[in-house]
Amino acid sequence: MNVNETMRFGIFKNNPMLVLFLGLTTGLAVTGSLSHALGTGVVLLVLLVVSGLVFGAVKPMLTKEFQLPFVLVLLALLVKLSELLVLAYFPALGAGIGLYLPLLLVNSVLVFAIGTFEEEAKISGILGNAVKAGLGYLLALALVALLREVVMSGGLLLTSPVSGETLAAIPIFPTKYALTILREPGGAFLSVALVAAVFQALGAREDRVETVEGGK
Amino acid sequence: MKNVNMKSLVALLVMVVLSGAVLIFADTQLSPIINENAIAQDRAQLVRIFPDADTFSAVDLPEDAGSLQRLFLAEGHGYIYFVENPGYAAPVGFIVGLDLEGNIVGYEVTELNDTEGIGTRIKDPGFVDSIVGRTSVDAFATIAGATVTSQAVTRGLEDVKAHYNAMMGIEDDGSAVVPEPDPDETPALRPIELGGAIPLERDVSASRMGEVVDVETDGNIVTYTVNAPGYAITDGGYEGAEPNVVKVVLDVEAQVILSVEILEVHDTPNIGDDILHPDFLGQFENLSYAQMDTQVDTISYATVSSTSVINAVLAAILAGN
Protein backbone atom coordinates (compact mmCIF):
# COMPACT_ATOMS: atom_id res chain seq x y z
CA MET A 1 0.00 0.00 0.00
CA ASN A 2 1.74 3.18 -1.11
CA VAL A 3 1.18 6.62 0.36
CA ASN A 4 -1.17 7.77 -2.36
CA GLU A 5 -3.35 4.72 -1.96
CA THR A 6 -3.56 5.24 1.78
CA MET A 7 -4.81 8.77 1.28
CA ARG A 8 -7.76 7.61 -0.79
CA PHE A 9 -10.43 7.65 1.86
CA GLY A 10 -13.49 5.48 1.84
CA ILE A 11 -16.41 4.36 3.93
CA PHE A 12 -15.20 0.82 4.73
CA LYS A 13 -11.89 0.51 2.95
CA ASN A 14 -9.61 3.20 4.34
CA ASN A 15 -12.22 4.56 6.73
CA PRO A 16 -10.36 7.52 8.29
CA MET A 17 -11.10 6.64 11.92
CA LEU A 18 -11.50 2.88 11.99
CA VAL A 19 -8.90 1.76 9.45
CA LEU A 20 -6.38 4.60 9.26
CA PHE A 21 -6.96 5.61 12.90
CA LEU A 22 -6.96 9.34 12.19
CA GLY A 23 -8.88 11.74 14.44
CA LEU A 24 -8.98 9.23 17.28
CA THR A 25 -8.97 11.82 20.10
CA THR A 26 -12.28 13.20 18.94
CA GLY A 27 -13.49 9.71 18.15
CA LEU A 28 -12.85 8.52 21.70
CA ALA A 29 -14.09 11.67 23.39
CA VAL A 30 -17.45 12.38 21.78
CA THR A 31 -18.74 8.84 21.30
CA GLY A 32 -20.25 8.58 24.78
CA SER A 33 -23.46 9.95 23.31
CA LEU A 34 -24.91 9.28 19.87
CA SER A 35 -26.35 12.82 19.72
CA HIS A 36 -22.94 14.40 20.33
CA ALA A 37 -21.21 11.99 17.93
CA LEU A 38 -23.65 12.81 15.12
CA GLY A 39 -23.29 16.55 15.81
CA THR A 40 -19.49 16.35 15.74
CA GLY A 41 -19.55 14.22 12.59
CA VAL A 42 -21.78 16.71 10.76
CA VAL A 43 -19.60 19.66 11.87
CA LEU A 44 -16.51 17.86 10.58
CA LEU A 45 -18.22 16.96 7.30
CA VAL A 46 -19.16 20.61 6.73
CA LEU A 47 -15.61 21.68 7.62
CA LEU A 48 -14.20 19.16 5.12
CA VAL A 49 -16.47 20.35 2.31
CA VAL A 50 -15.80 24.06 2.89
CA SER A 51 -12.05 23.67 3.40
CA GLY A 52 -11.85 21.28 0.44
CA LEU A 53 -13.60 23.86 -1.76
CA VAL A 54 -11.35 26.75 -0.69
CA PHE A 55 -8.11 24.78 -0.76
CA GLY A 56 -9.05 23.15 -4.07
CA ALA A 57 -9.61 26.58 -5.57
CA VAL A 58 -6.36 28.07 -4.27
CA LYS A 59 -4.09 25.01 -4.57
CA PRO A 60 -3.02 25.60 -8.19
CA MET A 61 -1.59 28.99 -7.10
CA LEU A 62 0.51 27.52 -4.29
CA THR A 63 3.91 25.91 -4.49
CA LYS A 64 4.37 22.74 -2.48
CA GLU A 65 6.08 24.35 0.50
CA PHE A 66 3.24 26.86 0.92
CA GLN A 67 0.45 24.30 0.94
CA LEU A 68 0.71 23.15 4.55
CA PRO A 69 0.96 26.68 6.07
CA PHE A 70 -2.00 27.75 3.96
CA VAL A 71 -4.07 24.75 5.06
CA LEU A 72 -3.26 25.39 8.73
CA VAL A 73 -4.37 29.03 8.54
CA LEU A 74 -7.48 28.05 6.61
CA LEU A 75 -8.41 25.35 9.12
CA ALA A 76 -7.76 27.68 12.06
CA LEU A 77 -10.21 30.14 10.55
CA LEU A 78 -12.87 27.57 9.72
CA VAL A 79 -12.66 25.65 12.99
CA LYS A 80 -12.86 28.83 15.08
CA LEU A 81 -15.75 30.03 12.95
CA SER A 82 -17.56 26.72 13.34
CA GLU A 83 -16.97 26.84 17.10
CA LEU A 84 -18.57 30.30 17.31
CA LEU A 85 -21.49 29.24 15.11
CA VAL A 86 -22.14 26.05 17.07
CA LEU A 87 -21.98 27.90 20.41
CA ALA A 88 -24.34 30.56 19.10
CA TYR A 89 -26.92 28.45 17.30
CA PHE A 90 -26.49 24.91 18.72
CA PRO A 91 -25.62 25.71 22.34
CA ALA A 92 -26.59 22.28 23.68
CA LEU A 93 -24.28 20.56 21.20
CA GLY A 94 -21.52 23.08 21.97
CA ALA A 95 -21.84 22.43 25.71
CA GLY A 96 -21.85 18.67 25.09
CA ILE A 97 -18.74 18.53 22.92
CA GLY A 98 -17.00 21.28 24.86
CA LEU A 99 -13.26 21.43 24.35
CA TYR A 100 -13.32 18.89 21.51
CA LEU A 101 -14.97 21.42 19.23
CA PRO A 102 -11.92 23.76 18.97
CA LEU A 103 -9.72 20.65 19.08
CA LEU A 104 -11.09 19.67 15.67
CA LEU A 105 -8.35 22.00 14.42
CA VAL A 106 -5.77 19.33 15.10
CA ASN A 107 -8.00 16.53 13.85
CA SER A 108 -5.72 14.87 11.32
CA VAL A 109 -8.67 13.80 9.12
CA LEU A 110 -9.07 17.46 8.14
CA VAL A 111 -5.43 17.98 7.19
CA PHE A 112 -5.13 14.73 5.23
CA ALA A 113 -8.51 14.48 3.56
CA ILE A 114 -8.31 17.81 1.73
CA GLY A 115 -5.18 16.55 0.02
CA THR A 116 -2.56 18.70 1.73
CA PHE A 117 0.21 16.21 0.98
CA GLU A 118 -0.95 14.99 -2.40
CA GLU A 119 -0.22 15.81 -5.99
CA GLU A 120 -3.92 15.87 -6.81
CA ALA A 121 -4.78 19.42 -7.78
CA LYS A 122 -8.23 19.15 -9.29
CA ILE A 123 -10.94 20.64 -7.11
CA SER A 124 -13.35 17.82 -7.94
CA GLY A 125 -10.84 15.21 -6.82
CA ILE A 126 -10.10 17.02 -3.57
CA LEU A 127 -13.78 17.57 -2.83
CA GLY A 128 -14.70 13.97 -3.63
CA ASN A 129 -12.04 12.64 -1.30
CA ALA A 130 -13.01 15.10 1.46
CA VAL A 131 -16.70 14.17 1.27
CA LYS A 132 -15.87 10.45 1.39
CA ALA A 133 -13.61 10.98 4.39
CA GLY A 134 -16.28 13.08 6.12
CA LEU A 135 -19.00 10.50 5.54
CA GLY A 136 -16.69 7.69 6.60
CA TYR A 137 -15.79 9.56 9.80
CA LEU A 138 -19.44 10.40 10.52
CA LEU A 139 -20.40 6.75 10.10
CA ALA A 140 -17.51 5.61 12.31
CA LEU A 141 -18.45 8.07 15.08
CA ALA A 142 -22.10 7.06 14.85
CA LEU A 143 -21.41 3.32 15.04
CA VAL A 144 -18.96 3.57 17.95
CA ALA A 145 -21.34 5.92 19.78
CA LEU A 146 -24.30 3.63 19.12
CA LEU A 147 -22.42 0.66 20.58
CA ARG A 148 -21.15 2.63 23.57
CA GLU A 149 -24.35 4.43 24.49
CA VAL A 150 -26.56 1.37 24.21
CA VAL A 151 -24.25 -0.94 26.14
CA MET A 152 -23.34 1.55 28.87
CA SER A 153 -26.83 2.94 29.49
CA GLY A 154 -29.23 0.29 28.24
CA GLY A 155 -30.80 2.55 25.65
CA LEU A 156 -30.50 5.63 23.49
CA LEU A 157 -31.22 9.22 24.42
CA LEU A 158 -31.43 11.57 21.46
CA THR A 159 -31.23 15.24 22.41
CA SER A 160 -31.79 18.43 20.47
CA PRO A 161 -28.51 20.18 19.55
CA VAL A 162 -30.25 23.53 20.03
CA SER A 163 -32.10 23.25 23.34
CA GLY A 164 -30.70 20.03 24.76
CA GLU A 165 -34.25 18.74 25.22
CA THR A 166 -34.84 15.04 24.86
CA LEU A 167 -36.16 14.25 21.39
CA ALA A 168 -36.45 10.52 21.89
CA ALA A 169 -35.62 8.12 24.68
CA ILE A 170 -35.39 4.54 23.48
CA PRO A 171 -34.95 1.96 26.24
CA ILE A 172 -33.44 -1.26 24.88
CA PHE A 173 -32.61 -3.36 27.94
CA PRO A 174 -32.81 -2.83 31.73
CA THR A 175 -30.13 -0.47 33.02
CA LYS A 176 -29.04 -2.98 35.67
CA TYR A 177 -27.39 -4.98 32.87
CA ALA A 178 -25.57 -1.90 31.48
CA LEU A 179 -21.78 -2.13 31.23
CA THR A 180 -20.66 1.19 32.59
CA ILE A 181 -17.03 0.43 31.70
CA LEU A 182 -17.82 1.66 28.18
CA ARG A 183 -18.30 5.12 29.67
CA GLU A 184 -14.63 5.10 30.75
CA PRO A 185 -11.66 5.85 28.47
CA GLY A 186 -10.71 2.17 28.46
CA GLY A 187 -14.20 1.24 27.33
CA ALA A 188 -13.97 3.83 24.56
CA PHE A 189 -10.80 2.20 23.22
CA LEU A 190 -12.42 -1.21 23.43
CA SER A 191 -15.47 -0.03 21.48
CA VAL A 192 -13.34 1.60 18.78
CA ALA A 193 -11.32 -1.62 18.49
CA LEU A 194 -14.45 -3.77 18.16
CA VAL A 195 -16.02 -1.62 15.46
CA ALA A 196 -12.62 -1.22 13.74
CA ALA A 197 -12.24 -5.01 13.53
CA VAL A 198 -15.56 -5.23 11.68
CA PHE A 199 -14.49 -2.45 9.32
CA GLN A 200 -11.11 -4.05 8.64
CA ALA A 201 -12.90 -7.26 7.70
CA LEU A 202 -15.33 -5.42 5.40
CA GLY A 203 -12.45 -3.44 3.86
CA ALA A 204 -10.48 -6.63 3.26
CA ARG A 205 -13.48 -8.15 1.46
CA GLU A 206 -13.71 -5.06 -0.76
CA ASP A 207 -10.00 -5.55 -1.51
CA ARG A 208 -10.52 -9.19 -2.50
CA VAL A 209 -13.43 -8.32 -4.79
CA GLU A 210 -11.27 -5.69 -6.49
CA THR A 211 -8.38 -8.15 -6.94
CA VAL A 212 -10.66 -10.78 -8.45
CA GLU A 213 -12.25 -8.28 -10.81
CA GLY A 214 -8.83 -6.93 -11.76
CA GLY A 215 -7.61 -10.44 -12.60
CA LYS A 216 -10.36 -11.07 -15.11
CA MET B 1 14.50 34.66 -0.62
CA LYS B 2 14.70 34.55 -4.37
CA ASN B 3 13.36 31.00 -4.40
CA VAL B 4 10.17 32.02 -2.70
CA ASN B 5 7.21 31.98 -5.00
CA MET B 6 5.63 35.42 -4.74
CA LYS B 7 2.17 34.25 -5.80
CA SER B 8 2.11 31.68 -2.99
CA LEU B 9 3.36 34.17 -0.46
CA VAL B 10 0.68 36.68 -1.39
CA ALA B 11 -2.02 34.00 -1.24
CA LEU B 12 -0.86 33.00 2.24
CA LEU B 13 -0.70 36.59 3.49
CA VAL B 14 -4.14 37.36 2.08
CA MET B 15 -5.46 34.24 3.81
CA VAL B 16 -3.97 35.33 7.14
CA VAL B 17 -5.38 38.86 6.95
CA LEU B 18 -8.75 37.63 5.71
CA SER B 19 -8.96 35.05 8.52
CA GLY B 20 -8.32 37.72 11.13
CA ALA B 21 -10.93 40.03 9.66
CA VAL B 22 -13.57 37.32 9.32
CA LEU B 23 -13.02 36.09 12.87
CA ILE B 24 -13.18 39.57 14.39
CA PHE B 25 -16.42 40.23 12.52
CA ALA B 26 -17.89 36.84 13.46
CA ASP B 27 -16.91 37.30 17.08
CA THR B 28 -18.58 40.70 17.42
CA GLN B 29 -21.74 39.35 15.78
CA LEU B 30 -21.96 36.04 17.59
CA SER B 31 -20.61 36.66 21.08
CA PRO B 32 -23.78 38.44 22.33
CA ILE B 33 -25.80 35.39 21.23
CA ILE B 34 -23.31 32.99 22.83
CA ASN B 35 -23.36 34.98 26.06
CA GLU B 36 -27.15 35.04 26.10
CA ASN B 37 -27.17 31.24 25.61
CA ALA B 38 -24.81 30.80 28.53
CA ILE B 39 -27.02 32.72 30.94
CA ALA B 40 -30.41 31.75 29.46
CA GLN B 41 -31.13 28.93 31.89
CA ASP B 42 -29.98 30.93 34.92
CA ARG B 43 -31.36 34.36 34.03
CA ALA B 44 -34.42 34.15 36.29
CA GLN B 45 -32.27 33.46 39.34
CA LEU B 46 -29.66 36.08 38.41
CA VAL B 47 -32.35 38.74 38.21
CA ARG B 48 -33.67 37.77 41.66
CA ILE B 49 -30.23 38.42 43.20
CA PHE B 50 -29.52 41.67 41.33
CA PRO B 51 -32.92 43.03 40.16
CA ASP B 52 -31.37 46.31 38.96
CA ALA B 53 -28.66 44.76 36.78
CA ASP B 54 -29.22 44.85 33.03
CA THR B 55 -26.27 42.89 31.70
CA PHE B 56 -25.12 39.51 32.95
CA SER B 57 -22.17 37.61 31.55
CA ALA B 58 -20.68 34.22 32.32
CA VAL B 59 -17.23 34.21 33.93
CA ASP B 60 -14.89 31.24 33.55
CA LEU B 61 -14.06 29.32 36.71
CA PRO B 62 -10.75 27.48 37.21
CA GLU B 63 -10.70 23.68 36.85
CA ASP B 64 -10.19 23.15 40.59
CA ALA B 65 -13.06 25.38 41.65
CA GLY B 66 -14.41 22.68 44.00
CA SER B 67 -18.10 23.08 44.64
CA LEU B 68 -18.40 26.18 42.42
CA GLN B 69 -20.42 25.33 39.32
CA ARG B 70 -20.94 28.60 37.48
CA LEU B 71 -20.07 32.24 37.99
CA PHE B 72 -21.78 35.28 36.50
CA LEU B 73 -20.92 38.95 36.51
CA ALA B 74 -23.80 41.37 36.93
CA GLU B 75 -22.30 44.40 35.19
CA GLY B 76 -21.72 47.20 37.72
CA HIS B 77 -23.40 45.30 40.57
CA GLY B 78 -21.50 42.19 41.58
CA TYR B 79 -20.98 38.48 41.11
CA ILE B 80 -23.31 35.50 41.42
CA TYR B 81 -21.96 32.03 42.24
CA PHE B 82 -23.80 28.78 41.57
CA VAL B 83 -22.64 26.24 44.13
CA GLU B 84 -23.32 22.53 44.64
CA ASN B 85 -22.18 20.23 47.44
CA PRO B 86 -23.25 16.75 48.57
CA GLY B 87 -25.99 17.02 51.20
CA TYR B 88 -27.51 14.40 53.49
CA ALA B 89 -29.51 12.55 50.83
CA ALA B 90 -28.83 14.42 47.59
CA PRO B 91 -26.75 17.32 46.30
CA VAL B 92 -27.53 20.70 47.79
CA GLY B 93 -27.46 23.52 45.25
CA PHE B 94 -27.58 27.21 46.07
CA ILE B 95 -26.64 30.60 44.67
CA VAL B 96 -24.83 33.42 46.43
CA GLY B 97 -24.58 36.99 45.24
CA LEU B 98 -21.77 39.33 46.34
CA ASP B 99 -21.59 43.00 45.49
CA LEU B 100 -18.32 44.57 44.33
CA GLU B 101 -17.30 45.42 47.92
CA GLY B 102 -17.50 41.84 49.18
CA ASN B 103 -20.88 42.05 50.92
CA ILE B 104 -23.15 39.05 50.51
CA VAL B 105 -26.36 40.46 49.10
CA GLY B 106 -28.28 37.33 48.22
CA TYR B 107 -28.57 33.63 49.03
CA GLU B 108 -31.08 31.24 47.58
CA VAL B 109 -31.39 27.45 47.69
CA THR B 110 -31.89 26.07 44.19
CA GLU B 111 -31.71 22.32 44.74
CA LEU B 112 -32.58 20.42 47.89
CA ASN B 113 -33.88 16.93 48.51
CA ASP B 114 -32.85 16.49 52.13
CA THR B 115 -35.22 15.61 54.95
CA GLU B 116 -38.28 17.82 55.13
CA GLY B 117 -38.23 19.81 58.35
CA ILE B 118 -34.53 19.13 59.03
CA GLY B 119 -32.37 19.69 55.97
CA THR B 120 -34.91 22.16 54.64
CA ARG B 121 -33.98 24.48 57.50
CA ILE B 122 -31.24 25.91 55.26
CA LYS B 123 -34.13 27.82 53.65
CA ASP B 124 -35.33 29.27 56.98
CA PRO B 125 -35.20 33.04 57.35
CA GLY B 126 -32.91 32.65 60.38
CA PHE B 127 -30.27 30.78 58.37
CA VAL B 128 -30.64 33.10 55.37
CA ASP B 129 -30.06 36.06 57.71
CA SER B 130 -26.90 34.38 59.02
CA ILE B 131 -25.46 34.61 55.47
CA VAL B 132 -26.96 37.63 53.74
CA GLY B 133 -25.48 40.85 55.11
CA ARG B 134 -22.15 39.29 56.00
CA THR B 135 -18.97 39.70 53.97
CA SER B 136 -16.45 37.58 52.11
CA VAL B 137 -14.15 37.48 55.17
CA ASP B 138 -16.77 36.33 57.68
CA ALA B 139 -17.26 32.81 58.98
CA PHE B 140 -20.58 31.01 58.85
CA ALA B 141 -22.32 28.80 61.40
CA THR B 142 -24.01 25.51 60.63
CA ILE B 143 -27.43 24.56 61.99
CA ALA B 144 -27.37 22.26 64.99
CA GLY B 145 -29.55 19.27 64.15
CA ALA B 146 -29.16 19.82 60.41
CA THR B 147 -25.39 19.71 60.33
CA VAL B 148 -24.85 17.74 57.14
CA THR B 149 -27.14 19.84 54.99
CA SER B 150 -26.04 23.18 56.42
CA GLN B 151 -22.39 22.13 56.11
CA ALA B 152 -22.96 21.64 52.39
CA VAL B 153 -23.82 25.35 52.36
CA THR B 154 -21.05 26.59 54.66
CA ARG B 155 -18.36 24.54 52.86
CA GLY B 156 -19.64 25.94 49.58
CA LEU B 157 -19.46 29.44 51.04
CA GLU B 158 -15.81 28.82 51.92
CA ASP B 159 -15.12 28.00 48.23
CA VAL B 160 -17.00 31.14 47.20
CA LYS B 161 -14.99 33.26 49.68
CA ALA B 162 -11.67 31.82 48.51
CA HIS B 163 -12.42 32.44 44.83
CA TYR B 164 -14.01 35.85 45.33
CA ASN B 165 -11.24 37.16 47.60
CA ALA B 166 -8.52 35.96 45.21
CA MET B 167 -10.33 37.52 42.25
CA MET B 168 -10.96 40.87 43.97
CA GLY B 169 -7.61 41.01 45.79
CA ILE B 170 -9.26 40.96 49.20
CA GLU B 171 -7.07 39.68 52.00
CA ASP B 172 -8.74 37.19 54.32
CA ASP B 173 -6.56 36.53 57.36
CA GLY B 174 -8.88 33.72 58.43
CA SER B 175 -9.44 35.37 61.81
CA ALA B 176 -13.21 35.41 61.52
CA VAL B 177 -14.86 33.27 64.16
CA VAL B 178 -17.98 31.25 63.66
CA PRO B 179 -20.77 33.20 65.33
CA GLU B 180 -22.37 31.55 68.34
CA PRO B 181 -26.13 31.30 68.04
CA ASP B 182 -27.74 34.09 70.03
CA PRO B 183 -29.27 32.41 73.11
CA ASP B 184 -31.94 35.12 73.44
CA GLU B 185 -33.07 34.66 69.90
CA THR B 186 -35.62 31.92 69.46
CA PRO B 187 -34.94 30.08 66.23
CA ALA B 188 -37.58 30.23 63.58
CA LEU B 189 -40.01 27.39 64.23
CA ARG B 190 -40.88 24.96 61.55
CA PRO B 191 -44.46 23.81 61.51
CA ILE B 192 -45.34 20.51 63.18
CA GLU B 193 -47.95 18.10 62.00
CA LEU B 194 -50.68 17.44 64.53
CA GLY B 195 -52.91 14.45 64.11
CA GLY B 196 -54.42 11.42 65.76
CA ALA B 197 -56.42 13.02 68.58
CA ILE B 198 -56.72 10.78 71.64
CA PRO B 199 -58.90 11.20 74.74
CA LEU B 200 -57.09 12.61 77.74
CA GLU B 201 -58.50 10.06 80.14
CA ARG B 202 -58.04 6.48 79.07
CA ASP B 203 -56.33 3.29 80.19
CA VAL B 204 -52.56 3.56 80.09
CA SER B 205 -50.23 0.65 80.80
CA ALA B 206 -48.04 1.06 83.86
CA SER B 207 -44.84 1.16 81.83
CA ARG B 208 -46.05 4.19 79.88
CA MET B 209 -47.83 6.03 82.67
CA GLY B 210 -46.41 9.26 83.98
CA GLU B 211 -44.96 9.25 87.49
CA VAL B 212 -45.55 12.30 89.67
CA VAL B 213 -42.26 13.13 91.37
CA ASP B 214 -43.03 16.54 92.88
CA VAL B 215 -46.18 18.43 93.93
CA GLU B 216 -46.46 22.09 94.89
CA THR B 217 -49.80 23.37 96.10
CA ASP B 218 -50.82 27.02 96.10
CA GLY B 219 -54.50 27.12 97.02
CA ASN B 220 -56.41 25.64 94.10
CA ILE B 221 -53.38 25.83 91.85
CA VAL B 222 -51.31 22.69 91.98
CA THR B 223 -48.02 22.24 90.09
CA TYR B 224 -47.00 18.68 89.33
CA THR B 225 -43.59 17.60 88.07
CA VAL B 226 -44.06 14.34 86.20
CA ASN B 227 -41.59 11.85 84.76
CA ALA B 228 -42.99 10.68 81.44
CA PRO B 229 -41.39 7.59 79.86
CA GLY B 230 -40.88 8.72 76.25
CA TYR B 231 -39.68 7.00 73.12
CA ALA B 232 -36.14 6.64 74.47
CA ILE B 233 -37.43 4.33 77.23
CA THR B 234 -40.52 2.60 75.86
CA ASP B 235 -39.52 1.94 72.26
CA GLY B 236 -35.96 3.10 71.71
CA GLY B 237 -34.51 0.75 74.30
CA TYR B 238 -31.50 3.04 74.70
CA GLU B 239 -29.13 2.14 77.49
CA GLY B 240 -29.50 4.50 80.44
CA ALA B 241 -32.46 6.20 78.79
CA GLU B 242 -34.15 8.85 80.85
CA PRO B 243 -37.80 9.89 80.91
CA ASN B 244 -39.00 13.25 79.68
CA VAL B 245 -39.88 15.61 82.53
CA VAL B 246 -43.12 17.54 82.28
CA LYS B 247 -44.44 20.33 84.50
CA VAL B 248 -48.24 20.39 84.65
CA VAL B 249 -50.14 23.22 86.39
CA LEU B 250 -53.76 22.46 87.24
CA ASP B 251 -56.60 24.40 88.78
CA VAL B 252 -58.01 21.43 90.68
CA GLU B 253 -61.10 23.32 91.77
CA ALA B 254 -62.18 24.43 88.28
CA GLN B 255 -60.78 21.20 86.76
CA VAL B 256 -58.79 23.17 84.18
CA ILE B 257 -55.24 22.62 82.91
CA LEU B 258 -53.48 25.98 83.25
CA SER B 259 -50.24 25.11 81.48
CA VAL B 260 -47.98 22.27 80.38
CA GLU B 261 -44.26 22.80 80.15
CA ILE B 262 -41.48 20.40 79.15
CA LEU B 263 -38.56 20.58 81.58
CA GLU B 264 -36.44 17.85 80.01
CA VAL B 265 -36.70 15.91 76.78
CA HIS B 266 -34.59 12.84 76.03
CA ASP B 267 -36.23 11.58 72.86
CA THR B 268 -34.92 11.67 69.29
CA PRO B 269 -33.66 15.13 68.29
CA ASN B 270 -35.77 16.84 65.63
CA ILE B 271 -38.55 14.29 66.02
CA GLY B 272 -39.39 13.52 69.64
CA ASP B 273 -38.25 16.90 70.87
CA ASP B 274 -40.95 18.57 68.82
CA ILE B 275 -43.04 18.12 71.98
CA LEU B 276 -41.45 21.46 72.90
CA HIS B 277 -43.35 23.12 70.08
CA PRO B 278 -45.84 25.76 71.28
CA ASP B 279 -48.48 24.48 68.85
CA PHE B 280 -48.45 21.15 70.67
CA LEU B 281 -48.19 22.49 74.22
CA GLY B 282 -50.62 25.34 73.54
CA GLN B 283 -53.56 22.99 73.12
CA PHE B 284 -53.44 22.12 76.85
CA GLU B 285 -53.74 25.72 78.01
CA ASN B 286 -57.01 26.38 79.83
CA LEU B 287 -58.30 23.00 78.70
CA SER B 288 -61.06 21.73 80.94
CA TYR B 289 -60.75 18.14 82.06
CA ALA B 290 -64.13 18.07 83.75
CA GLN B 291 -65.43 16.00 80.87
CA MET B 292 -64.01 12.50 80.59
CA ASP B 293 -63.87 12.59 76.78
CA THR B 294 -61.70 15.69 76.33
CA GLN B 295 -59.44 15.02 73.35
CA VAL B 296 -55.94 16.28 72.58
CA ASP B 297 -53.80 15.97 69.46
CA THR B 298 -50.62 13.96 69.21
CA ILE B 299 -47.79 14.88 66.83
CA SER B 300 -48.29 12.61 63.84
CA TYR B 301 -44.61 11.71 63.34
CA ALA B 302 -43.76 11.64 67.07
CA THR B 303 -46.68 9.69 68.47
CA VAL B 304 -44.83 8.01 71.34
CA SER B 305 -43.13 11.17 72.58
CA SER B 306 -46.26 13.30 72.35
CA THR B 307 -48.35 10.57 73.99
CA SER B 308 -45.86 10.51 76.88
CA VAL B 309 -46.68 14.18 77.54
CA ILE B 310 -50.41 13.45 77.42
CA ASN B 311 -49.85 10.55 79.83
CA ALA B 312 -47.95 12.90 82.16
CA VAL B 313 -50.89 15.31 82.11
CA LEU B 314 -53.21 12.40 82.86
CA ALA B 315 -51.00 11.32 85.76
CA ALA B 316 -51.20 14.84 87.17
CA ILE B 317 -54.99 14.91 86.79
CA LEU B 318 -55.36 11.55 88.50
CA ALA B 319 -53.08 12.74 91.32
CA GLY B 320 -55.19 15.88 91.64
CA ASN B 321 -58.38 13.91 91.93
Coordinates of C-alpha atoms in Angstrom, one line a residue, chain A residues 54 58 60-63 65-66 69-71 73-77 80-81 83-91, chain B residues 3-12 15-20 22-23 26-27 29-31 33-34 37-38:
Chain A
V54 CA -11.4 26.8 -0.7
V58 CA -6.4 28.1 -4.3
P60 CA -3.0 25.6 -8.2
M61 CA -1.6 29.0 -7.1
L62 CA 0.5 27.5 -4.3
T63 CA 3.9 25.9 -4.5
E65 CA 6.1 24.3 0.5
F66 CA 3.2 26.9 0.9
P69 CA 1.0 26.7 6.1
F70 CA -2.0 27.8 4.0
V71 CA -4.1 24.8 5.1
V73 CA -4.4 29.0 8.5
L74 CA -7.5 28.0 6.6
L75 CA -8.4 25.3 9.1
A76 CA -7.8 27.7 12.1
L77 CA -10.2 30.1 10.6
K80 CA -12.9 28.8 15.1
L81 CA -15.7 30.0 12.9
E83 CA -17.0 26.8 17.1
L84 CA -18.6 30.3 17.3
L85 CA -21.5 29.2 15.1
V86 CA -22.1 26.1 17.1
L87 CA -22.0 27.9 20.4
A88 CA -24.3 30.6 19.1
Y89 CA -26.9 28.4 17.3
F90 CA -26.5 24.9 18.7
P91 CA -25.6 25.7 22.3
Chain B
N3 CA 13.4 31.0 -4.4
V4 CA 10.2 32.0 -2.7
N5 CA 7.2 32.0 -5.0
M6 CA 5.6 35.4 -4.7
K7 CA 2.2 34.3 -5.8
S8 CA 2.1 31.7 -3.0
L9 CA 3.4 34.2 -0.5
V10 CA 0.7 36.7 -1.4
A11 CA -2.0 34.0 -1.2
L12 CA -0.9 33.0 2.2
M15 CA -5.5 34.2 3.8
V16 CA -4.0 35.3 7.1
V17 CA -5.4 38.9 7.0
L18 CA -8.7 37.6 5.7
S19 CA -9.0 35.1 8.5
G20 CA -8.3 37.7 11.1
V22 CA -13.6 37.3 9.3
L23 CA -13.0 36.1 12.9
A26 CA -17.9 36.8 13.5
D27 CA -16.9 37.3 17.1
Q29 CA -21.7 39.4 15.8
L30 CA -22.0 36.0 17.6
S31 CA -20.6 36.7 21.1
I33 CA -25.8 35.4 21.2
I34 CA -23.3 33.0 22.8
N37 CA -27.2 31.2 25.6
A38 CA -24.8 30.8 28.5

